[in-house]
CSV table of C-alpha atoms and ligand atoms in Angstrom, one decimal:
chain,number,residue,atom,x,y,z
A,1,MET,CA,-28.2,27.4,33.2
A,2,ASN,CA,-30.9,26.5,30.7
A,3,GLU,CA,-30.5,25.7,27.0
A,4,ARG,CA,-31.1,29.3,26.1
A,5,THR,CA,-27.9,30.2,28.0
A,6,PHE,CA,-25.8,28.4,25.3
A,7,THR,CA,-25.6,30.6,22.3
A,8,GLY,CA,-22.7,28.8,20.6
A,9,GLU,CA,-21.9,25.2,19.5
A,10,TRP,CA,-20.3,22.4,21.6
A,11,ILE,CA,-16.7,21.3,21.3
A,12,THR,CA,-16.4,17.5,20.8
A,13,VAL,CA,-13.6,14.9,21.3
A,14,GLY,CA,-12.6,12.7,18.4
A,15,LYS,CA,-11.6,9.0,18.6
A,16,ASN,CA,-7.9,9.9,18.9
A,17,LEU,CA,-8.7,12.4,21.7
A,18,ASP,CA,-8.3,15.3,19.2
A,19,LEU,CA,-10.6,18.2,19.8
A,20,LYS,CA,-13.2,19.3,17.2
A,21,VAL,CA,-13.6,23.0,17.9
A,22,PRO,CA,-16.3,25.1,16.2
A,23,ASP,CA,-15.7,28.8,15.5
A,24,ASN,CA,-18.3,29.7,18.2
A,25,PRO,CA,-17.6,27.3,21.0
A,26,ASN,CA,-19.6,27.3,24.3
A,27,ILE,CA,-16.9,27.5,27.0
A,28,GLY,CA,-17.8,27.3,30.7
A,29,PHE,CA,-16.2,29.6,33.4
A,30,ILE,CA,-16.2,29.4,37.1
A,31,GLU,CA,-15.7,32.9,38.5
A,32,GLY,CA,-14.1,31.6,41.7
A,33,ASP,CA,-14.1,32.9,45.3
A,34,GLY,CA,-12.3,35.8,46.9
A,35,ILE,CA,-10.3,37.6,44.2
A,36,GLY,CA,-11.9,35.3,41.6
A,37,PRO,CA,-14.4,37.8,40.2
A,38,ASP,CA,-11.7,40.5,39.8
A,39,ILE,CA,-9.3,38.3,37.9
A,40,TRP,CA,-12.0,36.6,35.9
A,41,ALA,CA,-13.4,39.9,34.6
A,42,ALA,CA,-9.8,41.0,33.6
A,43,THR,CA,-9.2,37.6,31.9
A,44,ARG,CA,-12.4,37.6,29.9
A,45,LEU,CA,-11.7,41.1,28.6
A,46,VAL,CA,-8.2,40.1,27.4
A,47,LEU,CA,-9.3,36.7,25.9
A,48,ASP,CA,-12.3,38.2,24.1
A,49,ASN,CA,-10.2,41.0,22.6
A,50,ALA,CA,-7.4,38.6,21.6
A,51,VAL,CA,-9.8,36.3,19.8
A,52,ALA,CA,-11.6,39.3,18.1
A,53,LYS,CA,-8.3,40.8,17.0
A,54,ALA,CA,-6.8,37.5,15.8
A,55,TYR,CA,-9.9,36.3,13.9
A,56,LEU,CA,-12.0,39.4,13.3
A,57,GLN,CA,-15.7,38.2,13.2
A,58,ARG,CA,-14.9,34.6,12.3
A,59,ARG,CA,-14.4,33.3,15.8
A,60,LYS,CA,-15.9,34.1,19.2
A,61,ILE,CA,-16.1,32.3,22.5
A,62,HIS,CA,-19.6,31.9,23.9
A,63,TRP,CA,-19.1,32.0,27.6
A,64,PHE,CA,-21.5,30.5,30.1
A,65,GLU,CA,-21.2,30.5,33.9
A,66,LEU,CA,-20.7,27.3,35.9
A,67,LEU,CA,-21.9,27.8,39.5
A,68,VAL,CA,-19.3,26.3,41.8
A,69,GLY,CA,-17.8,27.4,45.1
A,70,GLU,CA,-19.2,30.0,47.6
A,71,LYS,CA,-21.5,31.5,45.0
A,72,ALA,CA,-23.0,28.1,44.3
A,73,ALA,CA,-23.4,27.3,48.0
A,74,ARG,CA,-25.2,30.6,48.5
A,75,GLU,CA,-27.6,30.0,45.5
A,76,THR,CA,-28.1,26.3,45.6
A,77,GLY,CA,-26.9,25.1,49.0
A,78,GLU,CA,-24.1,23.0,47.4
A,79,SER,CA,-20.5,24.0,46.6
A,80,LEU,CA,-20.2,21.6,43.7
A,81,PRO,CA,-23.6,21.0,42.2
A,82,ALA,CA,-24.0,18.0,39.9
A,83,ARG,CA,-25.3,20.2,37.1
A,84,ALA,CA,-22.0,22.2,37.0
A,85,VAL,CA,-20.0,18.9,36.7
A,86,GLU,CA,-22.3,17.7,34.0
A,87,MET,CA,-21.9,20.9,32.1
A,88,MET,CA,-18.1,20.8,32.4
A,89,ARG,CA,-18.2,17.4,30.8
A,90,LYS,CA,-20.5,18.6,28.1
A,91,ALA,CA,-18.4,21.8,27.4
A,92,VAL,CA,-15.1,19.7,27.2
A,93,VAL,CA,-13.2,23.0,27.9
A,94,SER,CA,-13.7,25.3,30.9
A,95,ILE,CA,-11.7,27.9,32.9
A,96,LYS,CA,-11.9,28.6,36.6
A,97,GLY,CA,-10.8,31.2,39.2
A,98,PRO,CA,-9.6,30.0,42.6
A,99,LEU,CA,-11.9,28.3,45.1
A,100,THR,CA,-11.8,28.4,48.9
A,101,THR,CA,-10.9,25.3,50.8
A,102,PRO,CA,-11.5,25.4,54.6
A,103,VAL,CA,-8.4,24.0,56.5
A,104,GLY,CA,-8.8,20.9,58.7
A,105,ALA,CA,-12.4,19.9,59.0
A,106,GLY,CA,-15.4,20.4,56.7
A,107,MET,CA,-15.6,20.2,52.9
A,108,ARG,CA,-12.7,18.5,51.1
A,109,SER,CA,-10.9,20.7,48.6
A,110,LEU,CA,-13.2,21.5,45.7
A,111,ASN,CA,-10.2,21.7,43.4
A,112,VAL,CA,-9.1,18.2,44.3
A,113,ALA,CA,-12.8,17.0,44.0
A,114,LEU,CA,-13.1,18.5,40.5
A,115,ARG,CA,-9.9,16.9,39.3
A,116,GLN,CA,-11.0,13.5,40.6
A,117,VAL,CA,-14.7,13.6,39.4
A,118,LEU,CA,-13.7,14.7,35.9
A,119,ASP,CA,-10.6,12.5,35.9
A,120,LEU,CA,-8.3,15.4,35.0
A,121,TYR,CA,-5.2,13.3,35.6
A,122,ALA,CA,-2.6,15.7,34.3
A,123,CYS,CA,-1.9,19.1,35.9
A,124,ILE,CA,0.2,21.0,33.3
A,125,ARG,CA,2.1,24.0,34.4
A,126,PRO,CA,4.4,25.8,31.9
A,127,VAL,CA,6.9,28.0,33.8
A,128,ARG,CA,8.8,30.6,31.8
A,129,TYR,CA,10.2,34.0,32.4
A,130,TYR,CA,8.7,37.3,31.0
A,131,ALA,CA,11.3,40.0,30.6
A,132,GLY,CA,10.9,42.8,33.1
A,133,LEU,CA,9.6,40.6,36.0
A,134,PRO,CA,11.5,40.9,39.3
A,135,SER,CA,13.1,37.5,40.2
A,136,PRO,CA,15.1,36.2,43.2
A,137,VAL,CA,17.6,34.4,40.9
A,138,CYS,CA,20.3,35.8,38.6
A,139,HIS,CA,19.2,34.2,35.4
A,140,PRO,CA,15.4,33.6,35.4
A,141,GLU,CA,15.4,33.7,31.6
A,142,LYS,CA,17.1,30.2,31.7
A,143,VAL,CA,13.8,28.7,33.1
A,144,SER,CA,11.5,27.3,30.5
A,145,ILE,CA,10.1,24.1,32.1
A,146,THR,CA,6.7,22.5,31.8
A,147,ILE,CA,5.6,20.4,34.7
A,148,PHE,CA,3.2,17.4,34.2
A,149,ARG,CA,2.0,16.6,37.7
A,150,GLU,CA,-0.1,13.5,38.2
A,151,ASN,CA,-3.4,14.8,39.6
A,152,THR,CA,-5.5,11.9,40.9
A,153,GLU,CA,-3.2,9.6,43.0
A,154,ASP,CA,-0.5,9.8,45.6
A,155,VAL,CA,-1.2,11.1,49.1
A,156,TYR,CA,-3.7,13.5,47.5
A,157,ALA,CA,-6.1,10.5,46.9
A,158,GLY,CA,-7.8,11.4,50.1
A,159,ILE,CA,-7.4,8.0,51.7
A,160,GLU,CA,-6.6,9.2,55.2
A,161,TRP,CA,-7.9,9.0,58.7
A,162,PRO,CA,-7.3,11.2,61.8
A,163,ALA,CA,-5.2,10.2,64.8
A,164,GLU,CA,-7.0,7.9,67.2
A,165,SER,CA,-10.0,7.4,64.9
A,166,GLU,CA,-11.5,3.9,64.7
A,167,GLU,CA,-10.4,3.6,61.1
A,168,ALA,CA,-6.8,4.6,61.8
A,169,GLU,CA,-6.6,2.3,64.9
A,170,THR,CA,-8.1,-0.7,62.9
A,171,LEU,CA,-5.7,-0.2,60.0
A,172,ALA,CA,-2.7,0.2,62.4
A,173,ASP,CA,-3.6,-3.0,64.1
A,174,TYR,CA,-3.9,-4.8,60.8
A,175,LEU,CA,-0.5,-3.5,59.6
A,176,ARG,CA,1.1,-4.5,62.9
A,177,ASP,CA,-0.5,-8.0,63.0
A,178,HIS,CA,-0.1,-8.9,59.3
A,179,PHE,CA,3.0,-7.1,58.2
A,180,HIS,CA,4.9,-6.4,61.5
A,181,ALA,CA,4.8,-2.8,60.5
A,182,HIS,CA,5.8,-0.2,63.1
A,183,VAL,CA,3.0,2.2,63.4
A,184,PRO,CA,3.2,4.6,66.4
A,185,THR,CA,0.2,4.4,68.8
A,186,GLY,CA,-2.5,7.0,68.0
A,187,ALA,CA,-1.0,8.0,64.6
A,188,GLY,CA,-3.0,9.6,61.9
A,189,ILE,CA,-2.7,7.5,58.7
A,190,GLY,CA,-2.7,8.4,55.0
A,191,ILE,CA,-2.2,6.1,52.1
A,192,LYS,CA,-0.1,6.7,49.0
A,193,PRO,CA,-1.5,4.8,46.0
A,194,ILE,CA,0.5,5.1,42.7
A,195,SER,CA,-0.6,2.9,39.9
A,196,ARG,CA,1.0,1.6,36.7
A,197,GLU,CA,-1.9,2.9,34.5
A,198,GLY,CA,-2.0,6.3,36.3
A,199,SER,CA,1.8,6.8,35.9
A,200,ARG,CA,1.8,5.6,32.3
A,201,ARG,CA,-1.0,7.9,31.1
A,202,LEU,CA,0.7,10.9,32.6
A,203,VAL,CA,4.1,10.1,31.1
A,204,ARG,CA,2.5,9.3,27.8
A,205,ARG,CA,0.9,12.8,27.7
A,206,ALA,CA,4.2,14.5,28.8
A,207,ILE,CA,6.2,12.7,26.0
A,208,ALA,CA,3.5,13.5,23.4
A,209,TYR,CA,3.6,17.2,24.4
A,210,THR,CA,7.4,17.2,24.2
A,211,ILE,CA,7.4,15.7,20.7
A,212,ALA,CA,4.6,18.0,19.5
A,213,ARG,CA,6.7,21.1,20.6
A,214,GLY,CA,10.1,19.8,19.5
A,215,LEU,CA,11.5,20.0,23.0
A,216,PRO,CA,14.7,18.1,24.0
A,217,SER,CA,13.9,16.0,27.1
A,218,VAL,CA,11.4,14.6,29.6
A,219,THR,CA,12.6,14.2,33.2
A,220,LEU,CA,10.9,11.7,35.6
A,221,VAL,CA,11.1,13.3,39.0
A,222,HIS,CA,10.5,10.8,41.9
A,223,LYS,CA,11.6,9.9,45.4
A,224,GLY,CA,12.1,6.3,44.5
A,225,ASN,CA,15.3,5.8,46.5
A,226,ILE,CA,13.0,5.9,49.6
A,227,MET,CA,9.5,5.0,48.4
A,228,LYS,CA,10.5,2.2,46.1
A,229,TYR,CA,7.1,0.7,45.3
A,230,THR,CA,5.3,4.0,44.7
A,231,GLU,CA,7.7,6.7,43.5
A,232,GLY,CA,10.3,4.1,42.4
A,233,ALA,CA,7.7,2.3,40.4
A,234,PHE,CA,6.6,5.6,38.8
A,235,ARG,CA,10.1,6.0,37.5
A,236,GLN,CA,10.2,2.4,36.2
A,237,TRP,CA,6.8,2.6,34.5
A,238,GLY,CA,7.8,5.9,32.9
A,239,TYR,CA,10.9,4.4,31.3
A,240,GLU,CA,8.9,1.3,30.3
A,241,LEU,CA,6.2,3.4,28.6
A,242,ALA,CA,8.8,5.4,26.7
A,243,ALA,CA,10.5,2.2,25.4
A,244,GLU,CA,7.2,0.6,24.5
A,245,GLU,CA,5.3,3.5,22.8
A,246,PHE,CA,7.9,6.0,21.8
A,247,VAL,CA,10.9,3.9,20.9
A,248,SER,CA,11.8,5.6,17.7
A,249,GLU,CA,11.4,9.1,19.2
A,250,THR,CA,13.2,8.7,22.5
A,251,VAL,CA,16.6,7.6,24.0
A,252,THR,CA,17.4,7.3,27.7
A,253,GLU,CA,20.2,9.3,29.3
A,254,ALA,CA,22.0,6.1,30.0
A,255,GLN,CA,21.9,5.1,26.3
A,256,VAL,CA,23.2,8.5,25.3
A,257,GLN,CA,26.3,7.7,27.4
A,258,GLU,CA,26.7,4.0,26.6
A,259,LYS,CA,25.8,3.9,22.9
A,260,TYR,CA,26.3,7.4,21.6
A,261,ALA,CA,29.4,8.7,23.4
A,262,GLY,CA,27.5,11.4,25.3
A,263,LYS,CA,26.0,13.0,22.2
A,264,VAL,CA,22.2,12.9,21.8
A,265,PRO,CA,21.3,11.5,18.3
A,266,ALA,CA,19.5,14.1,16.1
A,267,GLY,CA,15.7,14.2,16.5
A,268,LYS,CA,15.6,12.1,19.7
A,269,ILE,CA,14.1,13.2,23.0
A,270,VAL,CA,16.1,12.2,26.1
A,271,ILE,CA,14.3,10.5,28.9
A,272,LYS,CA,16.0,11.0,32.2
A,273,ASP,CA,15.2,10.8,35.9
A,274,ARG,CA,16.1,12.8,39.0
A,275,ILE,CA,15.4,12.2,42.6
A,276,ALA,CA,13.0,15.0,43.8
A,277,ASP,CA,15.4,16.6,46.4
A,278,SER,CA,18.2,16.8,43.9
A,279,MET,CA,15.8,18.2,41.3
A,280,PHE,CA,15.1,21.2,43.5
A,281,GLN,CA,18.8,22.0,43.4
A,282,GLN,CA,19.0,21.4,39.6
A,283,VAL,CA,16.2,23.8,38.7
A,284,LEU,CA,18.1,26.5,40.7
A,285,LEU,CA,21.5,25.7,39.4
A,286,ARG,CA,21.0,24.3,35.9
A,287,PRO,CA,17.4,25.0,34.8
A,288,GLU,CA,18.4,25.1,31.1
A,289,GLU,CA,19.0,21.4,31.2
A,290,TYR,CA,15.3,20.6,31.8
A,291,SER,CA,12.3,21.2,29.5
A,292,VAL,CA,9.5,18.9,30.5
A,293,VAL,CA,9.1,17.2,33.9
A,294,ALA,CA,6.7,14.3,34.7
A,295,THR,CA,6.2,13.6,38.3
A,296,PRO,CA,3.7,12.3,41.0
A,297,ASN,CA,1.3,14.6,42.7
A,298,LEU,CA,3.0,15.8,45.8
A,299,ASN,CA,6.4,16.4,44.2
A,300,GLY,CA,4.7,18.3,41.3
A,301,ASP,CA,2.8,20.5,43.7
A,302,TYR,CA,6.0,21.6,45.5
A,303,LEU,CA,8.1,21.9,42.4
A,304,SER,CA,5.7,23.9,40.4
A,305,ASP,CA,5.4,26.6,43.1
A,306,ALA,CA,9.1,26.7,43.6
A,307,LEU,CA,9.7,27.1,39.9
A,308,ALA,CA,7.0,29.8,39.7
A,309,ALA,CA,8.8,31.7,42.4
A,310,GLN,CA,12.0,31.7,40.3
A,311,VAL,CA,10.3,33.5,37.5
A,312,GLY,CA,8.4,36.1,39.5
A,313,GLY,CA,5.9,34.4,41.7
A,314,LEU,CA,2.5,32.7,41.6
A,315,GLY,CA,0.7,35.8,40.3
A,316,MET,CA,2.1,34.9,36.9
A,317,ALA,CA,2.0,31.1,36.8
A,318,PRO,CA,-0.6,29.5,34.6
A,319,GLY,CA,-2.0,26.0,34.8
A,320,ALA,CA,-4.3,23.4,33.3
A,321,ASN,CA,-5.9,20.2,34.5
A,322,VAL,CA,-6.4,17.9,31.6
A,323,GLY,CA,-8.0,14.5,31.1
A,324,ASP,CA,-8.9,12.4,28.1
A,325,SER,CA,-12.3,13.9,27.8
A,326,CYS,CA,-12.2,17.3,29.3
A,327,ALA,CA,-9.8,20.1,30.4
A,328,VAL,CA,-10.1,22.9,33.0
A,329,PHE,CA,-7.7,25.8,32.9
A,330,GLU,CA,-7.0,27.6,36.2
A,331,ALA,CA,-5.0,30.2,38.1
A,332,THR,CA,-2.4,28.4,40.2
A,333,HIS,CA,-2.7,30.7,43.2
A,334,GLY,CA,-5.6,30.8,45.8
A,335,THR,CA,-8.4,33.1,46.6
A,336,ALA,CA,-6.3,35.7,48.5
A,337,PRO,CA,-9.3,36.6,50.6
A,338,LYS,CA,-7.9,39.8,52.0
A,339,TYR,CA,-7.8,41.4,48.5
A,340,ALA,CA,-11.3,40.2,47.5
A,341,GLY,CA,-13.3,42.9,45.6
A,342,LEU,CA,-10.4,45.5,45.8
A,343,ASP,CA,-9.6,45.3,42.0
A,344,LYS,CA,-6.0,45.1,43.1
A,345,VAL,CA,-4.4,41.7,42.5
A,346,ASN,CA,-2.4,40.4,39.5
A,347,PRO,CA,-4.7,38.7,36.9
A,348,GLY,CA,-1.6,37.3,35.0
A,349,SER,CA,-2.0,33.7,36.2
A,350,LEU,CA,-5.6,33.4,35.0
A,351,ILE,CA,-4.9,35.3,31.8
A,352,LEU,CA,-1.9,33.1,30.9
A,353,SER,CA,-4.1,30.0,31.8
A,354,GLY,CA,-6.5,31.5,29.2
A,355,ALA,CA,-3.7,31.6,26.7
A,356,MET,CA,-3.0,27.9,27.4
A,357,MET,CA,-6.7,27.3,26.8
A,358,LEU,CA,-6.5,29.1,23.4
A,359,ASP,CA,-3.5,26.9,22.5
A,360,HIS,CA,-5.6,23.8,23.5
A,361,LEU,CA,-8.3,24.9,21.1
A,362,ASN,CA,-5.5,25.3,18.5
A,363,TRP,CA,-6.3,29.1,18.4
A,364,THR,CA,-2.6,29.8,18.6
A,365,GLU,CA,-2.7,33.2,16.9
A,366,ALA,CA,-4.9,34.5,19.7
A,367,ALA,CA,-2.8,32.8,22.4
A,368,ASP,CA,0.4,34.4,21.1
A,369,LEU,CA,-1.4,37.7,21.0
A,370,VAL,CA,-2.2,37.4,24.7
A,371,ARG,CA,1.4,36.4,25.6
A,372,THR,CA,2.9,39.2,23.5
A,373,ALA,CA,0.6,41.8,24.9
A,374,LEU,CA,1.6,40.7,28.4
A,375,GLU,CA,5.3,40.9,27.6
A,376,ILE,CA,4.9,44.4,26.2
A,377,THR,CA,2.9,45.6,29.2
A,378,LEU,CA,5.5,44.3,31.6
A,379,GLN,CA,8.3,45.8,29.5
A,380,ASP,CA,6.4,49.1,29.8
A,381,ARG,CA,6.7,48.5,33.5
A,382,ILE,CA,2.9,48.6,34.0
A,383,VAL,CA,2.2,46.1,36.8
A,384,THR,CA,-0.1,45.3,39.8
A,385,TYR,CA,0.9,45.9,43.4
A,386,ASP,CA,2.6,42.5,43.9
A,387,LEU,CA,5.2,43.3,41.2
A,388,ALA,CA,5.3,47.1,41.8
A,389,ARG,CA,6.6,46.5,45.4
A,390,GLN,CA,9.6,44.6,44.0
A,391,MET,CA,10.4,47.0,41.1
A,392,GLN,CA,11.8,50.5,40.9
A,393,ASP,CA,10.1,53.0,38.6
A,394,ALA,CA,7.1,50.7,37.8
A,395,ARG,CA,3.6,52.1,37.3
A,396,GLU,CA,1.3,50.4,39.7
A,397,VAL,CA,-2.2,49.8,38.3
A,398,LYS,CA,-5.4,48.0,39.4
A,399,CYS,CA,-6.3,44.5,38.2
A,400,SER,CA,-8.8,45.8,35.6
A,401,GLU,CA,-6.3,48.5,34.4
A,402,PHE,CA,-3.7,45.9,33.8
A,403,ALA,CA,-6.1,44.0,31.6
A,404,ARG,CA,-7.0,47.2,29.7
A,405,ALA,CA,-3.3,48.0,29.2
A,406,MET,CA,-2.8,44.6,27.7
A,407,VAL,CA,-5.7,45.1,25.3
A,408,ASP,CA,-4.3,48.5,24.3
A,409,ARG,CA,-1.0,46.8,23.4
A,410,MET,CA,-2.5,44.0,21.2
B,501,NAP,P1,-3.3,32.5,48.1
B,501,NAP,O1,-4.8,32.7,48.0
B,501,NAP,O2,-2.6,32.0,46.9
B,501,NAP,O3,-2.7,33.8,48.7
B,501,NAP,C1,-1.4,33.9,49.3
B,501,NAP,C2,-0.7,35.2,49.0
B,501,NAP,O4,-0.2,35.1,47.6
B,501,NAP,C3,-1.6,36.4,48.9
B,501,NAP,O5,-1.9,37.0,50.2
B,501,NAP,C4,-0.8,37.3,48.0
B,501,NAP,O6,0.4,37.7,48.7
B,501,NAP,C5,-0.3,36.3,47.0
B,501,NAP,N1,-1.2,36.2,45.8
B,501,NAP,C6,-2.1,35.2,45.5
B,501,NAP,N2,-2.7,35.5,44.4
B,501,NAP,C7,-2.2,36.6,43.9
B,501,NAP,C8,-2.5,37.4,42.8
B,501,NAP,N3,-3.3,37.1,41.8
B,501,NAP,N4,-1.8,38.6,42.7
B,501,NAP,C9,-0.9,39.0,43.6
B,501,NAP,N5,-0.6,38.3,44.7
B,501,NAP,C10,-1.3,37.1,44.9
B,501,NAP,O7,-3.0,31.4,49.2
B,501,NAP,P2,-3.7,31.1,50.6
B,501,NAP,O8,-4.0,32.4,51.3
B,501,NAP,O9,-2.9,30.1,51.2
B,501,NAP,O10,-5.1,30.5,50.3
B,501,NAP,C11,-6.4,31.2,50.3
B,501,NAP,C12,-7.5,30.2,49.9
B,501,NAP,O11,-7.3,29.8,48.5
B,501,NAP,C13,-7.6,28.9,50.7
B,501,NAP,O12,-8.9,28.6,50.9
B,501,NAP,C14,-6.9,27.9,49.7
B,501,NAP,O13,-7.4,26.6,50.0
B,501,NAP,C15,-7.4,28.4,48.4
B,501,NAP,N6,-6.6,27.9,47.3
B,501,NAP,C16,-7.2,27.6,46.1
B,501,NAP,C17,-6.5,27.2,45.0
B,501,NAP,C18,-7.2,26.9,43.7
B,501,NAP,O14,-8.4,27.2,43.6
B,501,NAP,N7,-6.6,26.3,42.8
B,501,NAP,C19,-5.1,27.1,45.1
B,501,NAP,C20,-4.5,27.5,46.2
B,501,NAP,C21,-5.2,27.9,47.4
B,501,NAP,P3,0.6,39.1,49.5
B,501,NAP,O15,-0.3,39.1,50.7
B,501,NAP,O16,2.0,39.0,50.0
B,501,NAP,O17,0.4,40.2,48.6
């Protein structure tokens, strides 16, 4: 990457965190490992065509590559070179394919590292159904839920030590001596930090999103009945934030019962909370009662995959990692290494993440074009292998052919 690589202009962030987007923004892409190059090529084709069709010559994305992952390791000896991080900050908006994480030992997850180093504190995953997709539930069309998952804290903070390590033993001794805590001998130990500021900024973003889109409710999902000072505190800080900063726009579920005889006052957003295990039942049994969810990291991880399965699987679930100064849009599945280079997998997740990216730029006409083209392609029963094996009379196409079919339908 040298300055000649950047043929467009830079996006900037205003004082109120609003984006200033030129008509020719430089946007970074990480191709990703495994199936990454296949789904990225498909996504780029779709996004470029949508922008060209929506705005003719007036707008165009100027893509530049960010070297991260296996490709970066091969070329530079590092998986996450400092230059790539610097350019992601500079670009403000980037999009990425999946990156490999070795299990157990070795490098920590690159995805987690990126979220932490760029302070991308909100993982946003809108989950909705596209007609024609096979689903394991009877009424997948009732699901339209956006999850705001806290991205930087909780047991994902990376504060953990292996069983019998010096650090784990020292900490266990300290806990026994000072707090009479029962810690089994030789246990591995992980720490679960959840802070007031971290919880409040996530809930703030979730409520602002709900207001901006005219949605009916925000549900705080937690396991506060057991983990009172982390998950329970998340719930309490969420309600506190809503009361302090959004008092005229929100009402709690309890207030609806106590003050308004069970009827939500016009124009108000309901703030409610659910215990995480109960929420897994709720999204299966009564998904239509939920629109936006705000939740700590681990709950959000499980819940977003479970919800994605309800509407047709991870191949179609988009995601974004967003902070105050930059945002990275990404496929929610992994690198599926056995399919690498076969031009076979479903590019839907990255394509829809790209549509979220266009929304984020406020290029909503292009974003809508992408979603509508996807919907029509699915209704025409043109799908990749993962969906074809669950559908009768579908036409199975390659990853690149799926993208081409979408472009043909724009
Ligand atoms: P995975 O890569 O998501 O793949 C698991 C299975 O999901 C695949 O074998 C395939 O199922 C299906 N699948 C995934 N993506 C698909 C697509 N685009 N189209 C159709 N089917 C798709 O999960 P994994 O095997 O557990 O993880 C592999 C690597 O990816 C690991 O290194 C992991 O750490 C990494 N990972 C990265 C991210 C990220 O970058 N955000 C996220 C998750 C995992 P079938 O075999 O049944 O067809």
